[in-house]
Coordinates of C-alpha atoms in Angstrom, one line a residue:
Chain A
M1 CA 16.0 10.2 7.0
T2 CA 12.5 11.5 7.3
L3 CA 11.3 10.9 3.7
P4 CA 9.2 9.4 2.3
L5 CA 6.5 10.6 4.6
A6 CA 4.4 7.5 4.2
S7 CA 5.6 3.9 4.1
S8 CA 5.1 2.0 0.8
D9 CA 2.1 0.2 2.4
L10 CA -0.6 1.8 0.4
P11 CA -1.8 4.8 2.4
T12 CA -5.5 4.3 2.5
T13 CA -6.2 7.0 5.1
G14 CA -8.3 10.0 4.2
L15 CA -5.2 12.2 4.2
G16 CA -3.4 9.7 2.0
L17 CA -6.2 9.6 -0.5
A18 CA -6.5 13.4 -0.5
G19 CA -2.8 13.5 -1.4
A20 CA -3.4 10.9 -4.2
L21 CA -6.1 13.1 -5.6
A22 CA -3.9 16.2 -5.5
I23 CA -0.9 14.5 -7.0
G24 CA -3.1 13.0 -9.7
A25 CA -4.6 16.4 -10.5
A26 CA -1.2 17.9 -11.0
F27 CA -0.2 15.0 -13.2
G28 CA -3.4 15.4 -15.3
W29 CA -2.9 19.1 -15.5
C30 CA 0.6 18.6 -16.9
L31 CA -0.5 15.9 -19.4
E32 CA -3.2 18.2 -20.7
R33 CA -0.9 21.2 -20.9
A34 CA 1.5 19.1 -23.0
G35 CA -1.3 18.2 -25.4
L36 CA -1.3 14.5 -24.5
G37 CA -5.0 14.4 -23.9
S38 CA -5.3 14.5 -27.7
A39 CA -5.1 11.1 -29.5
R40 CA -4.1 12.9 -32.8
K41 CA -1.1 14.5 -31.1
L42 CA -0.1 11.4 -29.2
A43 CA -0.4 9.1 -32.3
A44 CA 1.8 11.6 -34.3
Q45 CA 4.7 10.4 -32.2
F46 CA 4.6 7.0 -33.9
Y47 CA 4.5 8.6 -37.4
L48 CA 7.4 10.9 -36.4
R49 CA 5.4 14.0 -37.1
D50 CA 5.5 15.3 -33.6
L51 CA 7.8 13.9 -31.0
T52 CA 6.1 15.6 -28.0
V53 CA 5.4 12.2 -26.3
F54 CA 9.2 11.4 -26.3
R55 CA 10.1 14.9 -25.1
V56 CA 7.6 15.0 -22.3
M57 CA 8.3 11.4 -21.1
F58 CA 12.1 11.7 -21.1
S59 CA 12.3 15.1 -19.5
A60 CA 9.9 13.7 -16.8
V61 CA 12.0 10.5 -16.3
A62 CA 15.3 12.5 -16.2
T63 CA 13.9 15.1 -13.8
A64 CA 12.6 12.5 -11.4
A65 CA 15.7 10.4 -11.6
L66 CA 17.9 13.4 -10.9
G67 CA 15.6 14.4 -8.0
L68 CA 15.7 10.9 -6.5
F69 CA 19.5 10.8 -6.8
W70 CA 20.1 14.2 -5.1
L71 CA 17.5 13.8 -2.4
S72 CA 19.0 10.4 -1.5
W73 CA 22.6 11.7 -1.8
L74 CA 21.8 14.5 0.6
G75 CA 20.3 12.0 3.0
W76 CA 16.8 13.4 2.9
L77 CA 15.2 10.5 1.2
D78 CA 15.5 6.8 2.1
L79 CA 15.4 5.1 -1.3
S80 CA 15.0 1.7 0.3
R81 CA 11.6 2.8 1.5
V82 CA 10.4 3.8 -1.9
Y83 CA 8.5 1.0 -3.7
I84 CA 10.4 -0.2 -6.7
P85 CA 8.3 -2.0 -9.3
E86 CA 9.4 -5.6 -9.4
T87 CA 10.9 -7.0 -12.6
F88 CA 9.6 -10.1 -14.4
L89 CA 11.6 -10.3 -17.6
A90 CA 9.5 -12.4 -20.0
P91 CA 6.0 -11.2 -19.1
Q92 CA 7.1 -7.6 -19.0
A93 CA 8.7 -7.8 -22.4
V94 CA 5.6 -9.5 -23.9
G95 CA 3.3 -7.2 -22.0
G96 CA 5.2 -4.2 -23.3
L97 CA 4.9 -5.5 -26.9
V98 CA 1.2 -6.1 -26.6
F99 CA 0.7 -2.8 -24.8
G100 CA 2.6 -0.9 -27.6
V101 CA 0.3 -2.3 -30.3
G102 CA -2.8 -1.3 -28.3
M103 CA -1.3 2.2 -27.6
V104 CA -0.8 3.0 -31.3
M105 CA -4.2 1.5 -32.2
A106 CA -5.9 3.6 -29.6
G107 CA -3.8 6.7 -30.0
L108 CA -3.9 7.1 -26.2
C109 CA -2.5 5.3 -23.1
P110 CA -4.6 4.6 -20.0
G111 CA -3.7 7.8 -18.2
T112 CA -4.0 10.1 -21.2
A113 CA -7.3 8.4 -22.1
C114 CA -8.7 9.7 -18.8
V115 CA -7.5 13.2 -19.7
A116 CA -9.0 12.9 -23.2
A117 CA -12.3 11.7 -21.8
A118 CA -12.4 14.4 -19.2
T119 CA -11.9 17.1 -21.8
G120 CA -14.8 15.9 -24.0
R121 CA -13.1 13.4 -26.4
R122 CA -15.4 10.5 -26.8
D123 CA -12.5 8.4 -28.3
G124 CA -10.9 8.7 -24.8
L125 CA -14.1 7.3 -23.3
A126 CA -14.0 4.4 -25.8
V127 CA -10.4 3.6 -24.8
I128 CA -11.4 3.5 -21.1
G129 CA -14.2 1.1 -21.9
G130 CA -11.8 -1.1 -23.9
M131 CA -9.3 -1.0 -21.0
L132 CA -11.9 -2.3 -18.6
A133 CA -12.8 -5.1 -20.9
G134 CA -9.2 -6.0 -21.5
V135 CA -8.4 -6.1 -17.8
F136 CA -11.5 -8.3 -17.3
L137 CA -10.5 -10.6 -20.1
F138 CA -7.0 -10.9 -18.6
A139 CA -8.5 -11.8 -15.2
E140 CA -10.8 -14.4 -16.7
A141 CA -7.8 -16.0 -18.6
F142 CA -5.5 -15.7 -15.6
P143 CA -5.6 -19.3 -14.5
S144 CA -4.0 -20.4 -17.8
I145 CA -1.6 -17.4 -17.9
Q146 CA -0.5 -17.4 -14.3
R147 CA 2.6 -19.6 -14.9
F148 CA 3.9 -17.2 -17.5
Y149 CA 2.9 -14.1 -15.5
D150 CA 5.0 -15.3 -12.6
S151 CA 7.9 -16.5 -14.7
T152 CA 11.5 -15.0 -14.8
P153 CA 11.2 -13.0 -11.5
R154 CA 14.1 -10.7 -10.7
G155 CA 12.6 -8.8 -7.7
P156 CA 13.2 -5.1 -7.4
L157 CA 16.1 -5.2 -9.7
T158 CA 17.5 -1.9 -10.9
L159 CA 19.9 -1.0 -13.8
P160 CA 22.7 0.0 -11.4
D161 CA 22.4 -3.6 -9.9
L162 CA 22.3 -5.2 -13.3
L163 CA 25.2 -3.3 -14.8
H164 CA 27.3 -3.1 -11.6
L165 CA 27.6 0.6 -12.0
P166 CA 27.2 3.4 -9.4
Y167 CA 23.6 4.8 -9.2
G168 CA 24.8 8.3 -10.1
V169 CA 26.6 7.0 -13.3
V170 CA 23.3 5.4 -14.5
V171 CA 21.4 8.6 -13.8
C172 CA 23.9 10.6 -15.8
A173 CA 23.6 8.1 -18.6
V174 CA 19.8 8.5 -18.6
V175 CA 20.1 12.3 -18.6
A176 CA 22.7 12.2 -21.4
M177 CA 20.5 9.8 -23.4
A178 CA 17.5 12.2 -23.0
L179 CA 19.5 15.3 -24.0
G180 CA 20.9 13.4 -27.1
G181 CA 17.4 12.2 -27.9
F182 CA 16.0 15.8 -27.7
A183 CA 18.5 17.0 -30.3
G184 CA 17.7 14.0 -32.5
A185 CA 14.0 14.6 -32.1
D186 CA 14.3 18.1 -33.5
A187 CA 16.2 16.8 -36.5
V188 CA 13.8 14.0 -37.2
E189 CA 10.7 16.3 -37.0
R190 CA 12.3 18.8 -39.4
R191 CA 13.0 16.0 -41.9
V192 CA 9.6 14.4 -41.7
R193 CA 7.8 17.7 -42.0
R194 CA 9.9 18.7 -45.0
R195 CA 9.2 15.4 -46.7
M196 CA 5.5 15.7 -46.0
A197 CA 5.5 19.2 -47.4
E198 CA 7.1 17.9 -50.6
V199 CA 4.6 15.1 -51.0
G200 CA 1.9 17.7 -50.3
Q201 CA 0.4 15.6 -47.5
Chain B
M1 CA -17.0 31.1 -23.5
S2 CA -13.6 29.5 -23.4
T3 CA -14.8 26.9 -20.9
A4 CA -17.8 25.7 -23.0
I5 CA -17.6 22.3 -24.6
A6 CA -17.9 22.9 -28.3
P7 CA -19.9 20.3 -30.3
D8 CA -18.3 18.6 -33.3
S9 CA -17.2 20.8 -36.1
T10 CA -18.4 24.0 -34.6
P11 CA -15.9 26.9 -34.8
V12 CA -15.0 28.0 -31.3
V13 CA -14.2 31.6 -30.6
D14 CA -11.3 31.8 -28.3
L15 CA -11.0 35.2 -26.8
A16 CA -7.6 34.7 -25.2
G17 CA -5.7 33.3 -28.1
S18 CA -6.1 35.9 -30.8
S19 CA -2.5 35.5 -31.9
H20 CA -3.2 31.9 -32.8
S21 CA -6.2 32.6 -34.8
A22 CA -5.0 30.2 -37.5
V23 CA -6.0 27.2 -35.5
I24 CA -9.4 28.5 -34.4
G25 CA -12.3 27.0 -36.1
V26 CA -10.3 24.2 -37.7
S27 CA -12.7 21.3 -37.7
I28 CA -11.7 17.8 -37.0
K29 CA -12.9 16.7 -40.4
D30 CA -10.1 18.8 -42.0
P31 CA -7.1 18.4 -39.7
S32 CA -4.3 18.5 -42.3
D33 CA -4.5 22.1 -43.3
T34 CA -2.0 23.3 -40.6
P35 CA 1.6 22.3 -41.0
V36 CA 1.8 21.0 -37.5
D37 CA -1.2 18.8 -37.4
S38 CA -1.1 18.3 -33.7
S39 CA -1.8 21.8 -32.5
P40 CA -5.0 22.1 -30.6
A41 CA -8.1 22.5 -32.7
T42 CA -9.5 25.0 -30.2
G43 CA -8.1 27.2 -27.5
R44 CA -4.6 28.3 -26.6
P45 CA -1.6 26.4 -28.0
Y46 CA -0.1 23.6 -25.9
A47 CA 2.8 24.3 -23.4
N48 CA 6.4 23.7 -24.1
P49 CA 6.9 19.9 -23.9
Y50 CA 10.1 20.2 -21.9
L51 CA 8.3 22.4 -19.3
A52 CA 5.4 20.0 -19.1
G53 CA 7.8 17.1 -18.8
V54 CA 9.8 18.7 -16.0
G55 CA 6.4 19.4 -14.4
I56 CA 5.5 15.7 -14.6
G57 CA 9.0 14.8 -13.3
L58 CA 8.4 17.0 -10.2
V59 CA 5.0 15.6 -9.6
L60 CA 6.4 12.1 -9.8
L61 CA 9.2 13.1 -7.4
A62 CA 6.5 14.5 -5.0
A63 CA 4.7 11.1 -5.2
F64 CA 7.9 9.3 -4.2
V65 CA 8.6 11.8 -1.4
V66 CA 5.1 11.9 0.0
A67 CA 3.7 8.4 -0.6
G68 CA 6.9 6.4 -1.2
R69 CA 5.5 5.2 -4.5
G70 CA 5.2 6.6 -8.0
L71 CA 2.3 7.3 -10.4
G72 CA 0.1 4.8 -12.1
A73 CA -3.0 4.4 -14.2
S74 CA -3.7 0.8 -15.2
G75 CA -3.9 -0.3 -11.5
A76 CA -7.0 1.8 -11.0
F77 CA -8.6 0.0 -13.9
S78 CA -7.8 -3.3 -12.2
S79 CA -9.5 -2.0 -9.0
A80 CA -12.5 -0.9 -10.9
V81 CA -12.9 -4.3 -12.7
A82 CA -12.3 -6.1 -9.4
A83 CA -15.0 -3.9 -7.7
G84 CA -17.4 -4.5 -10.6
T85 CA -16.9 -8.2 -10.6
A86 CA -17.2 -8.5 -6.9
A87 CA -20.5 -6.6 -7.0
F88 CA -22.1 -9.1 -9.4
A89 CA -20.2 -12.3 -8.5
P90 CA -18.4 -11.9 -5.2
S91 CA -17.2 -15.5 -4.9
H92 CA -16.0 -15.6 -8.5
A93 CA -13.9 -12.4 -7.8
A94 CA -12.5 -13.7 -4.5
A95 CA -11.5 -16.9 -6.2
N96 CA -9.5 -15.2 -8.9
P97 CA -6.0 -14.1 -7.8
A98 CA -5.9 -11.5 -10.6
L99 CA -8.9 -9.8 -9.1
A100 CA -8.6 -10.7 -5.4
E101 CA -5.3 -8.7 -5.0
Y102 CA -7.4 -5.6 -5.9
L103 CA -10.3 -6.3 -3.5
G104 CA -8.9 -4.4 -0.5
D105 CA -8.9 -6.2 2.8
G106 CA -12.5 -7.1 2.5
V107 CA -13.4 -5.5 5.8
S108 CA -12.9 -1.7 6.2
V109 CA -10.9 -1.1 2.9
G110 CA -13.0 -1.7 -0.2
P111 CA -11.5 -2.1 -3.7
L112 CA -12.1 1.6 -4.6
R113 CA -10.5 3.0 -1.5
D114 CA -7.2 2.8 -3.2
W115 CA -4.3 5.2 -3.8
L116 CA -4.3 4.7 -7.6
V117 CA -8.1 5.1 -7.9
F118 CA -8.0 8.5 -6.2
E119 CA -4.9 9.5 -8.2
L120 CA -6.5 8.6 -11.5
A121 CA -9.7 10.5 -10.5
G122 CA -7.3 13.4 -9.8
V123 CA -5.8 13.0 -13.3
A124 CA -9.3 13.5 -14.9
L125 CA -10.0 16.5 -12.7
G126 CA -6.6 18.1 -13.4
G127 CA -6.9 17.5 -17.1
F128 CA -10.4 19.0 -17.1
A129 CA -9.3 22.1 -15.2
S130 CA -6.3 22.7 -17.4
A131 CA -8.4 22.3 -20.6
A132 CA -11.2 24.5 -19.3
L133 CA -8.8 27.3 -18.5
A134 CA -7.1 27.0 -21.8
G135 CA -10.3 26.8 -23.9
R136 CA -9.5 23.3 -25.0
L137 CA -12.6 21.5 -23.8
R138 CA -14.1 20.0 -26.9
G139 CA -16.8 17.4 -27.4
A140 CA -15.4 15.5 -30.3
V141 CA -14.1 12.2 -31.6
E142 CA -10.5 12.9 -32.7
R143 CA -9.8 11.4 -36.1
G144 CA -8.4 12.1 -39.5
P145 CA -10.5 13.0 -42.6
R146 CA -10.7 9.5 -44.1
I147 CA -12.4 7.7 -41.2
G148 CA -15.8 8.1 -39.6
S149 CA -16.5 8.5 -35.9
R150 CA -17.6 4.9 -35.6
G151 CA -14.5 3.6 -37.2
R152 CA -12.3 5.7 -34.9
L153 CA -14.3 4.7 -31.8
A154 CA -13.8 1.0 -32.8
Y155 CA -10.1 1.4 -33.1
A156 CA -10.0 3.3 -29.7
M157 CA -12.0 0.6 -28.0
G158 CA -10.0 -2.2 -29.6
G159 CA -6.8 -0.5 -28.7
G160 CA -8.1 -0.2 -25.1
V161 CA -8.7 -3.9 -24.9
V162 CA -5.3 -4.8 -26.2
M163 CA -3.7 -2.2 -23.8
G164 CA -5.6 -3.6 -20.9
V165 CA -4.2 -7.1 -21.5
G166 CA -0.7 -5.8 -22.1
A167 CA -0.7 -3.6 -19.0
R168 CA -1.8 -6.4 -16.8
L169 CA 0.8 -8.8 -18.2
A170 CA 3.5 -6.1 -17.8
R171 CA 2.3 -5.2 -14.3
G172 CA 1.8 -1.5 -15.3
C173 CA 1.5 0.9 -18.2
T174 CA 3.1 4.1 -19.4
S175 CA 2.6 5.7 -15.9
G176 CA 3.4 2.8 -13.6
Q177 CA 6.2 1.1 -15.6
A178 CA 7.6 3.7 -18.1
L179 CA 7.5 6.9 -16.0
T180 CA 7.7 5.4 -12.5
G181 CA 9.9 2.4 -13.2
G182 CA 12.0 4.4 -15.6
A183 CA 12.8 7.1 -13.0
L184 CA 13.6 4.5 -10.4
L185 CA 15.9 2.8 -12.9
A186 CA 13.9 -0.4 -12.5
V187 CA 14.9 -3.0 -15.1
G188 CA 11.3 -4.0 -15.8
G189 CA 10.4 -0.3 -16.4
W190 CA 13.1 0.0 -19.1
I191 CA 12.1 -3.3 -20.7
F192 CA 8.6 -1.9 -20.9
I193 CA 9.8 1.4 -22.4
V194 CA 11.8 -0.4 -25.1
T195 CA 9.3 -3.1 -26.0
A196 CA 6.2 -0.8 -26.0
F197 CA 7.8 1.9 -28.2
A198 CA 9.2 -0.7 -30.6
A199 CA 5.8 -2.4 -30.9
A200 CA 4.1 0.9 -31.4
Y201 CA 6.4 1.9 -34.2
L202 CA 6.2 -1.5 -35.9
A203 CA 2.4 -1.7 -35.7
G204 CA 1.9 2.0 -36.5
P205 CA 1.4 1.7 -40.2
L206 CA -1.5 -0.7 -39.6
F207 CA -3.5 2.0 -37.9
R208 CA -2.3 5.1 -39.8
R209 CA -5.6 5.5 -41.7
Q210 CA -7.2 6.9 -38.6
W211 CA -5.1 10.0 -39.0
T212 CA -4.2 10.8 -42.6

């Protein structure tokens, strides 16, 4: 078991930060290639005109989940040394709801806003400014939110733990769900576009 | 030519994309005259979404393998806010647990010497390089025909504020929770995916006038 190379203590060495920059650059490259630096394209996901966000996101999740499974099954990667985001049921459900409203209002998410801003879109820059303000507001309100923020902790809980299913079975289910979703996405887009053409919109 | 930033509404000649001349010169004030309204207004068409998605999946996998952690974005905003607050009011920042956890160790490691800060700087660089090479750099405010630049910027900023609060509450955003948590099969990541998408679809009609 040699991987991951670094432990999950944040690598703040020069080499670690250079790696972060390189990995981020590849991420930003892919986001821009997909068209996700464009608020108009991203927002179209939520009006069912263009389901690129869904396609990109679920092919990414399925690819990485499959990769993690195989690397760990082959014994090359020690999954217990990969940092798994901790679960806090209530704040994450509420946070997700709040975030979703902000995302469709902004037409961008935090990462894609950086791509939008870097490629000249001033609305991307406005989203970044808003994010900074929102994060600041959250910090100022933190003393009165803290109890809720720390409520319903479940630690690094995963779906296989929760459902008492083998890891590989859950990965297969995620991949199957993605493939089914891709087929559904094509059908939804065709219908919405046909209807838009009829309305003449 | 293709790497120049085109000002608002100026047709951009894209030398590489002659087979896609239908989209060239489409101004943002008139976005609805192509059937697929989300093709790029300038430059070459976007990549196949599945190819881009597999690419992101491999980048995410590389992050797990190299750094033992996934991708993120909102955490870098927290670091920036913590650094800014600490610069003006150091004791205030240190006394607030929501900021203090992003202040580094206070000795050799400052708040901006952080994995996510460098990763997000990379995101901007990589996005810029990709757009430059594809002729998609474009100085613009993206919006539909029925809203002015100011109105769109107000929505963008307001949405940013709401996302900032939501991401902090959820301990991550589309990168740190949906992509990273989703790939690791973390329960919180999947809760985030379901709730964020559900809320976006439910609230979508309220903000549709930005685009139609």
